[in-house]
PDB file of C-alpha atoms in Angstrom:
ATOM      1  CA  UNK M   1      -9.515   2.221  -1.888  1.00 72.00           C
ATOM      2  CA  UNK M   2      -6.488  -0.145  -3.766  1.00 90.00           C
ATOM      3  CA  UNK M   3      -3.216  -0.544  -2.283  1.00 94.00           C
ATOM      4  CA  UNK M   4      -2.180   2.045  -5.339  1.00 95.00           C
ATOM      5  CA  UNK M   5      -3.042   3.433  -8.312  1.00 94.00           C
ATOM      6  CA  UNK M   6      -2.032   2.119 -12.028  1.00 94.00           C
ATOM      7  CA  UNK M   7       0.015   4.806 -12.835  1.00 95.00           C
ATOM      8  CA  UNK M   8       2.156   4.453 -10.223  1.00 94.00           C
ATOM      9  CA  UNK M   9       2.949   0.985 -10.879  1.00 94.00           C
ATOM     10  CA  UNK M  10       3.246   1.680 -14.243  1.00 93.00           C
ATOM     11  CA  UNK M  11       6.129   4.724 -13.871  1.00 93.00           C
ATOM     12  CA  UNK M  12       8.340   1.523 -12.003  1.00 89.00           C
ATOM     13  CA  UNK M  13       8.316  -0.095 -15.664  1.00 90.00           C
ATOM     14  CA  UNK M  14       9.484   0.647 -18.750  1.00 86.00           C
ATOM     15  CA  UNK M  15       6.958  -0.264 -21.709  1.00 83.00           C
ATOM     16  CA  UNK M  16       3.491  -0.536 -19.809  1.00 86.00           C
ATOM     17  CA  UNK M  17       1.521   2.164 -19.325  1.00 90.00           C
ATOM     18  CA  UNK M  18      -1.318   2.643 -16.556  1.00 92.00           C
ATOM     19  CA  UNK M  19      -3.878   0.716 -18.628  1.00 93.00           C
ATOM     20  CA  UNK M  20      -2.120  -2.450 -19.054  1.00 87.00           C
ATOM     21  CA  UNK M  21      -1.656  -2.320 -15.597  1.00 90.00           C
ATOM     22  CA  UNK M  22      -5.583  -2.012 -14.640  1.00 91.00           C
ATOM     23  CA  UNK M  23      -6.279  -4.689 -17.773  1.00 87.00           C
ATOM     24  CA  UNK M  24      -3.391  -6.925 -15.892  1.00 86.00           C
ATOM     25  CA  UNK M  25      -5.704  -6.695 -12.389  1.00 90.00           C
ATOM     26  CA  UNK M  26      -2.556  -7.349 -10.654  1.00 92.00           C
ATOM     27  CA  UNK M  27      -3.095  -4.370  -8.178  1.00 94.00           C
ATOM     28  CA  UNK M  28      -6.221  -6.369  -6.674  1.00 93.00           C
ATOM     29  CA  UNK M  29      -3.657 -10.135  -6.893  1.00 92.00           C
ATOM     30  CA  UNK M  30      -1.064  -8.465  -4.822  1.00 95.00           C
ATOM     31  CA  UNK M  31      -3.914  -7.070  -1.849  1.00 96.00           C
ATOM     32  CA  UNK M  32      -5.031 -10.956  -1.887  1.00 95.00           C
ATOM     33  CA  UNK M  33      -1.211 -11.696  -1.665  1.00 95.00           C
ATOM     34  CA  UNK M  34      -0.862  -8.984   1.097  1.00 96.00           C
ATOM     35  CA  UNK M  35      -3.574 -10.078   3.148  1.00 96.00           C
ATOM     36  CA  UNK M  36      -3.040 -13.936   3.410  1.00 95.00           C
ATOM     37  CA  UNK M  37       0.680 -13.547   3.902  1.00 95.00           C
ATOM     38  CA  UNK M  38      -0.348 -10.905   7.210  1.00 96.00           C
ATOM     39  CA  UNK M  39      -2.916 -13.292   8.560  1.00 95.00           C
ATOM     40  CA  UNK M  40      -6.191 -11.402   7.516  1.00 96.00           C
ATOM     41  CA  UNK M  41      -9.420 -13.241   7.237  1.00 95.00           C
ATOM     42  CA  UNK M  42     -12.127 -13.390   4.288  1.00 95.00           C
ATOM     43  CA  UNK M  43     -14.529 -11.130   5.495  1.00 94.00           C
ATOM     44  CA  UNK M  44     -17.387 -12.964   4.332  1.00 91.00           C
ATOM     45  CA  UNK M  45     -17.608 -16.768   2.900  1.00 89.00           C
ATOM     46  CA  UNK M  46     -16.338 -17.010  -0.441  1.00 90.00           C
ATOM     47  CA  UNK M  47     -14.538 -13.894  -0.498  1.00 92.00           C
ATOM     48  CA  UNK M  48     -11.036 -13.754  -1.026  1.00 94.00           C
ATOM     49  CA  UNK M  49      -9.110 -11.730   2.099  1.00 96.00           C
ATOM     50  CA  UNK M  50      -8.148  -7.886   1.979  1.00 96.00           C
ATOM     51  CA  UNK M  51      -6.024  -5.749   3.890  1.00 96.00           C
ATOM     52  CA  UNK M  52      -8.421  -2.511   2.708  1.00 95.00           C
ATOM     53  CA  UNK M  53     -11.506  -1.760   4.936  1.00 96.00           C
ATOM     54  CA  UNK M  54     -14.163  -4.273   5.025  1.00 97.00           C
ATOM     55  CA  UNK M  55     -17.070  -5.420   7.591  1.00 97.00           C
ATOM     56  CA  UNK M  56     -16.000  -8.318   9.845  1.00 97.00           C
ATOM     57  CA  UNK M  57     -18.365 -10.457  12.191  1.00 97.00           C
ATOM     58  CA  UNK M  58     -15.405 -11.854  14.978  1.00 97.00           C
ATOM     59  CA  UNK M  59     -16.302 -14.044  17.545  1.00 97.00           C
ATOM     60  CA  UNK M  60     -13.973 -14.735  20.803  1.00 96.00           C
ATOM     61  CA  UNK M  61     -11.949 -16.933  20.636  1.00 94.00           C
ATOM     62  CA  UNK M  62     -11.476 -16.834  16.508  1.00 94.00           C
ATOM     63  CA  UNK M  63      -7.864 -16.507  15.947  1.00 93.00           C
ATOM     64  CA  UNK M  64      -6.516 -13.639  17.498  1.00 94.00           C
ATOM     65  CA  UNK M  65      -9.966 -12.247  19.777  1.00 96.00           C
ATOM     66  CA  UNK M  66      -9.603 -12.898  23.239  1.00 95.00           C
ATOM     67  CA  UNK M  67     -10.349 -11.363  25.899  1.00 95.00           C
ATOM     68  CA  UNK M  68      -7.195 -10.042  27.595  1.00 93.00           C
ATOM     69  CA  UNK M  69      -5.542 -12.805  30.848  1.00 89.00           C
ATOM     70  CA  UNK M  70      -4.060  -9.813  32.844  1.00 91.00           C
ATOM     71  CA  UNK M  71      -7.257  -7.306  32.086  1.00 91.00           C
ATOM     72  CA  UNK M  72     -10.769  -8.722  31.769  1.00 92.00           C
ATOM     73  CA  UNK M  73     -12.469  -6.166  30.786  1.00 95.00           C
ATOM     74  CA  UNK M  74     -10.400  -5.610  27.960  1.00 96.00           C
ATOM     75  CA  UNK M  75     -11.403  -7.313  24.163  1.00 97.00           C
ATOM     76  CA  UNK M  76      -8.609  -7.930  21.997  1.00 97.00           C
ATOM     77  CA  UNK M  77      -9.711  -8.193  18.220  1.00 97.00           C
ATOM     78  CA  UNK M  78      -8.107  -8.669  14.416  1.00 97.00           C
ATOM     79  CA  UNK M  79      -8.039  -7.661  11.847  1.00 97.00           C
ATOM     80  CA  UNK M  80      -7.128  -4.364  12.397  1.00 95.00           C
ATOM     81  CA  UNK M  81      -6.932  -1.378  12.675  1.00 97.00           C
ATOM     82  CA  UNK M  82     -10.500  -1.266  13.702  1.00 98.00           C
ATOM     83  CA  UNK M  83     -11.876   1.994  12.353  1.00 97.00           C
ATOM     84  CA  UNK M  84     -15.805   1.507  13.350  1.00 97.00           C
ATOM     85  CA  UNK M  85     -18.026  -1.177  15.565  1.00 98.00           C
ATOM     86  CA  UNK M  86     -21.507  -1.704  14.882  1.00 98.00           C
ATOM     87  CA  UNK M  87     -22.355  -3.955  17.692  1.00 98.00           C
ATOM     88  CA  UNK M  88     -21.088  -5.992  20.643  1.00 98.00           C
ATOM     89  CA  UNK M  89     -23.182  -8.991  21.765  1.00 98.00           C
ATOM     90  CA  UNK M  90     -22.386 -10.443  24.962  1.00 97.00           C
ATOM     91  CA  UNK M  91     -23.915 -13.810  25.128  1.00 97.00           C
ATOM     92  CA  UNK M  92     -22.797 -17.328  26.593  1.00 96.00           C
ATOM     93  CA  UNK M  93     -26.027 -19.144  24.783  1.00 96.00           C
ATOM     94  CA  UNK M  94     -24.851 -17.463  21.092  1.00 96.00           C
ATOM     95  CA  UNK M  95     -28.369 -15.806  20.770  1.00 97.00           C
ATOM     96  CA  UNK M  96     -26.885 -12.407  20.149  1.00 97.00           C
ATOM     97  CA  UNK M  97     -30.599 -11.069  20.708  1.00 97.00           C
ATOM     98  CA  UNK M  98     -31.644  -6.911  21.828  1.00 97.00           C
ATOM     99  CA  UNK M  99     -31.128  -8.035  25.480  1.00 95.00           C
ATOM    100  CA  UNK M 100     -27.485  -9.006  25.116  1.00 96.00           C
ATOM    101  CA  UNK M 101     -26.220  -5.937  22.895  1.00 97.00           C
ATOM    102  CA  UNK M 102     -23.705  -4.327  24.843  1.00 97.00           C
ATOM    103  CA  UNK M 103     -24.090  -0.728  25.695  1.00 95.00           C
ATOM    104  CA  UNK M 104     -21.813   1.564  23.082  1.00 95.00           C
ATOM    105  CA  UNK M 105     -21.200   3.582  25.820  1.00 95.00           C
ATOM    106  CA  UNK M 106     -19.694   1.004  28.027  1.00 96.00           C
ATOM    107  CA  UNK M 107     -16.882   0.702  26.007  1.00 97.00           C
ATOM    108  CA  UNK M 108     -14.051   2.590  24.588  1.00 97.00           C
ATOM    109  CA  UNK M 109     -11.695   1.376  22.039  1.00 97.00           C
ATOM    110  CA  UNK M 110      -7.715   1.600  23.049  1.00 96.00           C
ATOM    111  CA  UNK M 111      -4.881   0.154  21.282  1.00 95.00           C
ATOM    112  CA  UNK M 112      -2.130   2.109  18.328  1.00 94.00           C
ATOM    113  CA  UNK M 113      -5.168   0.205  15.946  1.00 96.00           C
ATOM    114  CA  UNK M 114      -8.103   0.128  17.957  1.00 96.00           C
ATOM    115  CA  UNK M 115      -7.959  -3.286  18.860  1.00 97.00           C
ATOM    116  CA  UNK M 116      -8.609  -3.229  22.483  1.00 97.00           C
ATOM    117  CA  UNK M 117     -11.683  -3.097  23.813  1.00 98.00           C
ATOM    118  CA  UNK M 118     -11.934  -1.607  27.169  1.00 97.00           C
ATOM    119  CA  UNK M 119     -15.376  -1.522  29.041  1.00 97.00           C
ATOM    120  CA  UNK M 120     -15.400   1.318  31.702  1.00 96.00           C
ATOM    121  CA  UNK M 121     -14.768   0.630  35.099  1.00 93.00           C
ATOM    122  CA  UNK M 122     -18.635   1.738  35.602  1.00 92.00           C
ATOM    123  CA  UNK M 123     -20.020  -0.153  32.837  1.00 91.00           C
ATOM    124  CA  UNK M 124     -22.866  -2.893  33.309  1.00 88.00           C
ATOM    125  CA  UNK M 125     -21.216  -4.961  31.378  1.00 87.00           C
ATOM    126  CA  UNK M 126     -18.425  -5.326  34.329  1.00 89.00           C
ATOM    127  CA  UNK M 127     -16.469  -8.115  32.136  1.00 93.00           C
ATOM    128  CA  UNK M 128     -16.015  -9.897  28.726  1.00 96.00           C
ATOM    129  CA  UNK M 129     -17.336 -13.380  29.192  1.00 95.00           C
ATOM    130  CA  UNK M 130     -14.503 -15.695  28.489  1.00 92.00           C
ATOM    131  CA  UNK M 131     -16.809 -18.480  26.816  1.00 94.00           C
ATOM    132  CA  UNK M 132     -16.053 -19.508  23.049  1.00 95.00           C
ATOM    133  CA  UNK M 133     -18.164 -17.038  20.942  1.00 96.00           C
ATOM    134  CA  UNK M 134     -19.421 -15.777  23.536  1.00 97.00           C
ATOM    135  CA  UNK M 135     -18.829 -12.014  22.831  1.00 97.00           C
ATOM    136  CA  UNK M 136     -19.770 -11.184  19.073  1.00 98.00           C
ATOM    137  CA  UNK M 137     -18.111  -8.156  17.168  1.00 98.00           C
ATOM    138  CA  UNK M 138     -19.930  -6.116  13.787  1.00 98.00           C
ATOM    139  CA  UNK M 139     -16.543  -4.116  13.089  1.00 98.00           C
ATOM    140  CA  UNK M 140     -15.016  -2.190  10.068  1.00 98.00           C
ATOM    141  CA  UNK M 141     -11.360  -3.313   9.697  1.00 98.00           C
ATOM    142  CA  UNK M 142      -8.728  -2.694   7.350  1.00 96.00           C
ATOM    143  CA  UNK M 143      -6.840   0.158   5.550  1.00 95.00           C
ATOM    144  CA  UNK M 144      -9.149   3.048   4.565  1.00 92.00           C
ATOM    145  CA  UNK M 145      -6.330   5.340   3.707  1.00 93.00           C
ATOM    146  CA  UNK M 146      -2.738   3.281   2.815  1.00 94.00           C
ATOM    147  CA  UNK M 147       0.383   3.895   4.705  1.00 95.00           C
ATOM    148  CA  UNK M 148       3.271   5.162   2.292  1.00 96.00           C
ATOM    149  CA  UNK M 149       5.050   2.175   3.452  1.00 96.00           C
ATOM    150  CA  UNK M 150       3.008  -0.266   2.488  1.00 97.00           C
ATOM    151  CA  UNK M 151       2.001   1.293  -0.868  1.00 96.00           C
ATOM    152  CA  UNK M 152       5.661   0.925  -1.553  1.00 97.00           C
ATOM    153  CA  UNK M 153       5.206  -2.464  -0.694  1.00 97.00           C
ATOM    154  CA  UNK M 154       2.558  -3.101  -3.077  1.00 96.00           C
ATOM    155  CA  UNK M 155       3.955  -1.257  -6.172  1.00 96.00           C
ATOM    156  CA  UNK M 156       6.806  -3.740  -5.294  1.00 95.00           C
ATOM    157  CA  UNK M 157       5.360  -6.679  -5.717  1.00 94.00           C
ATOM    158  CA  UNK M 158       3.173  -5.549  -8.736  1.00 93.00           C
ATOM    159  CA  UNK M 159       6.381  -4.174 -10.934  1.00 92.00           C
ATOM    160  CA  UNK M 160       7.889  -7.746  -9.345  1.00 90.00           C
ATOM    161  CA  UNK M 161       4.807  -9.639 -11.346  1.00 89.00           C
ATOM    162  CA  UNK M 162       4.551  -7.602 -13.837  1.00 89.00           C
ATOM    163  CA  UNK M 163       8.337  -8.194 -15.092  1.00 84.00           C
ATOM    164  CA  UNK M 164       8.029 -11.565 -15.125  1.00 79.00           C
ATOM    165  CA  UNK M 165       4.733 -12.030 -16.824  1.00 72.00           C
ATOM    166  CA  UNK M 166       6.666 -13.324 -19.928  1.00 60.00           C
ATOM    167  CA  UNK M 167       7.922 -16.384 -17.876  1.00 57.00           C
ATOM    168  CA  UNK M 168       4.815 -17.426 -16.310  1.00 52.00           C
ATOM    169  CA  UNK M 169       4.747 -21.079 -14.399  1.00 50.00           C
ATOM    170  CA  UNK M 170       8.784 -21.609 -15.079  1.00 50.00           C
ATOM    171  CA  UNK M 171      10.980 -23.022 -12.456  1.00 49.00           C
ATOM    172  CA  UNK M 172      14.841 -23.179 -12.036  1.00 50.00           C
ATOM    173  CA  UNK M 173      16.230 -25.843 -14.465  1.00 48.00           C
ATOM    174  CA  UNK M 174      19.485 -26.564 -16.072  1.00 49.00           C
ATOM    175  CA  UNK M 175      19.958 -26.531 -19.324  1.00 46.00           C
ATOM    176  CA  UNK M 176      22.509 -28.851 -21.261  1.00 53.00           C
ATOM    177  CA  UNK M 177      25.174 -27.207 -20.857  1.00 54.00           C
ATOM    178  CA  UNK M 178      25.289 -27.743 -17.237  1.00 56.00           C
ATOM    179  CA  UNK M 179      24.256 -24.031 -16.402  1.00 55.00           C
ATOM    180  CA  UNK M 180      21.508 -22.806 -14.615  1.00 53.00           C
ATOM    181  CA  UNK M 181      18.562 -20.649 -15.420  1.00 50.00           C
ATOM    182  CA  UNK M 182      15.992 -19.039 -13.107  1.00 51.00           C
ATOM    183  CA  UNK M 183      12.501 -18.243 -14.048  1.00 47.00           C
ATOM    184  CA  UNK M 184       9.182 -16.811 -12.813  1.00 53.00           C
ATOM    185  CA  UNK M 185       9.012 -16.707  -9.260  1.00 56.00           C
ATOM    186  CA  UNK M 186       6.010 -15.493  -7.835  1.00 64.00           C
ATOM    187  CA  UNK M 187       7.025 -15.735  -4.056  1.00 82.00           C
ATOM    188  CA  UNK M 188       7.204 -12.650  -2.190  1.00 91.00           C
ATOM    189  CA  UNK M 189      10.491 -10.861  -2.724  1.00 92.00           C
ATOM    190  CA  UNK M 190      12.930 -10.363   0.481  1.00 93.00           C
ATOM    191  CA  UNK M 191      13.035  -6.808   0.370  1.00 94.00           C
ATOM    192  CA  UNK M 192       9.084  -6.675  -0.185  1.00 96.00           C
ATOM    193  CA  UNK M 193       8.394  -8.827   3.239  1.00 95.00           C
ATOM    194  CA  UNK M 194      10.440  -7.262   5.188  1.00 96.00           C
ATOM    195  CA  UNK M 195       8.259  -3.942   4.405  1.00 96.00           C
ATOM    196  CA  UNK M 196       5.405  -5.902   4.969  1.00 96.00           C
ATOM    197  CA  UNK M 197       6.449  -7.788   8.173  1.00 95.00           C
ATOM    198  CA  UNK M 198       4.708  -4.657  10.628  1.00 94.00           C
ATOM    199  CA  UNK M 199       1.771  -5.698   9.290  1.00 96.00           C
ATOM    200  CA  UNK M 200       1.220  -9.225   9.948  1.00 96.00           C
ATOM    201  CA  UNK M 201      -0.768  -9.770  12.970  1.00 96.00           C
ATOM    202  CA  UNK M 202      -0.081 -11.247  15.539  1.00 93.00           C
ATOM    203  CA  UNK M 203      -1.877 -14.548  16.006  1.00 91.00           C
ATOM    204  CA  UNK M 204      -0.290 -15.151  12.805  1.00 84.00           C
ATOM    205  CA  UNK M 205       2.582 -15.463  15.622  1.00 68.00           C
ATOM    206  CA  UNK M 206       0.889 -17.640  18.570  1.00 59.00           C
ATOM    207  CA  UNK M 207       1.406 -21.440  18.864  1.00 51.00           C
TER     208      UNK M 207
END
């Protein structure tokens, strides 16, 4: 599902209609945007990052999955929200084979985006191992259905792109006269990041 639709980027703008705006592809340019400015990951190699849903493989101790200091039974992993998991593998030697699949019923998911994992006081598991990739993740992260906030976001930055298309690759220069002109600038706007800041996560944060 995209951020938005064309024709709501298009009623922002005067003189485009919906179809310039899906011939433009600028809707699918301001998810990559989105996604690398919040921290999220390529799901796969080669493919450019998304804040929609996608399948992730996360290993602990990638950026942002640990398991918890205070609570080691609990899994923290991004992206999120986590909206499905395939499979946990538990396993020190990186085999990931049928022995070391974790139990789905050892483990609930906890968290405002399901990104605690929290085996059950009676599970086998008894606790995350705290080796480096150690504990595998198959999850589904990402945005299945988009906030209104950060739809508003996107059609934003898309109108933001879009009225500047005319002025493509030009800085700030002065001109002979000793004034200054401003150009395209295809940073993120001000007001656009600070819609967007609740979604960065937050190993985009750690040290």
């Amino acid at each position: 599902m995209a951020l938005t639709s064309a024709s709501n980027v298009a009623a922002m703008l005067d003189g485009i209609a919906a179809a310039d705006v899906t011939a433009s592809g600028v809707i699918g340019r301001v998810d990559t945007l989105f996604a690398r400015w919040c921290g999220y990951p390529p799901a796969s190699a080669g493919a450019e990052p998304t804040i929609e849903s996608a399948s992730y493989t996360v290993y602990s101790c990638d950026p942002g999955v640990y398991v918890d200091a205070w609570q080691p039974r609990e899994l923290v992993v991004e992206p999120y929200p986590v909206t499905a998991i395939s499979s946990i593998h538990d396993d020190p030697n990186e085999d990931y084979t049928a022995a070391e699949l974790v139990n789905s019923g050892d483990y609930v998911q906890r968290g405002r985006h399901g990104e605690r994992i929290r085996l059950l006081p009676d599970s086998i598991q008894g606790a995350w191992s705290r080796s480096p990739r150690a504990v595998r993740v198959v999850m589904t992260a990402g945005y299945t259905s988009v906030p209104a906030d950060l739809e508003a976001a996107a059609i934003e930055m898309c109108a933001h792109l879009l009225r500047l298309r005319h002025a493509r690759g030009e800085q700030s220069v002065s001109t002979g006269e000793g004034t200054s002109v401003t150009f395209r600038d295809e940073t993120i706007p001000a007001h656009v990041a600070q819609m967007l800041w609740p979604y960065r996560l937050p190993s985009l944060a750690a040290p």
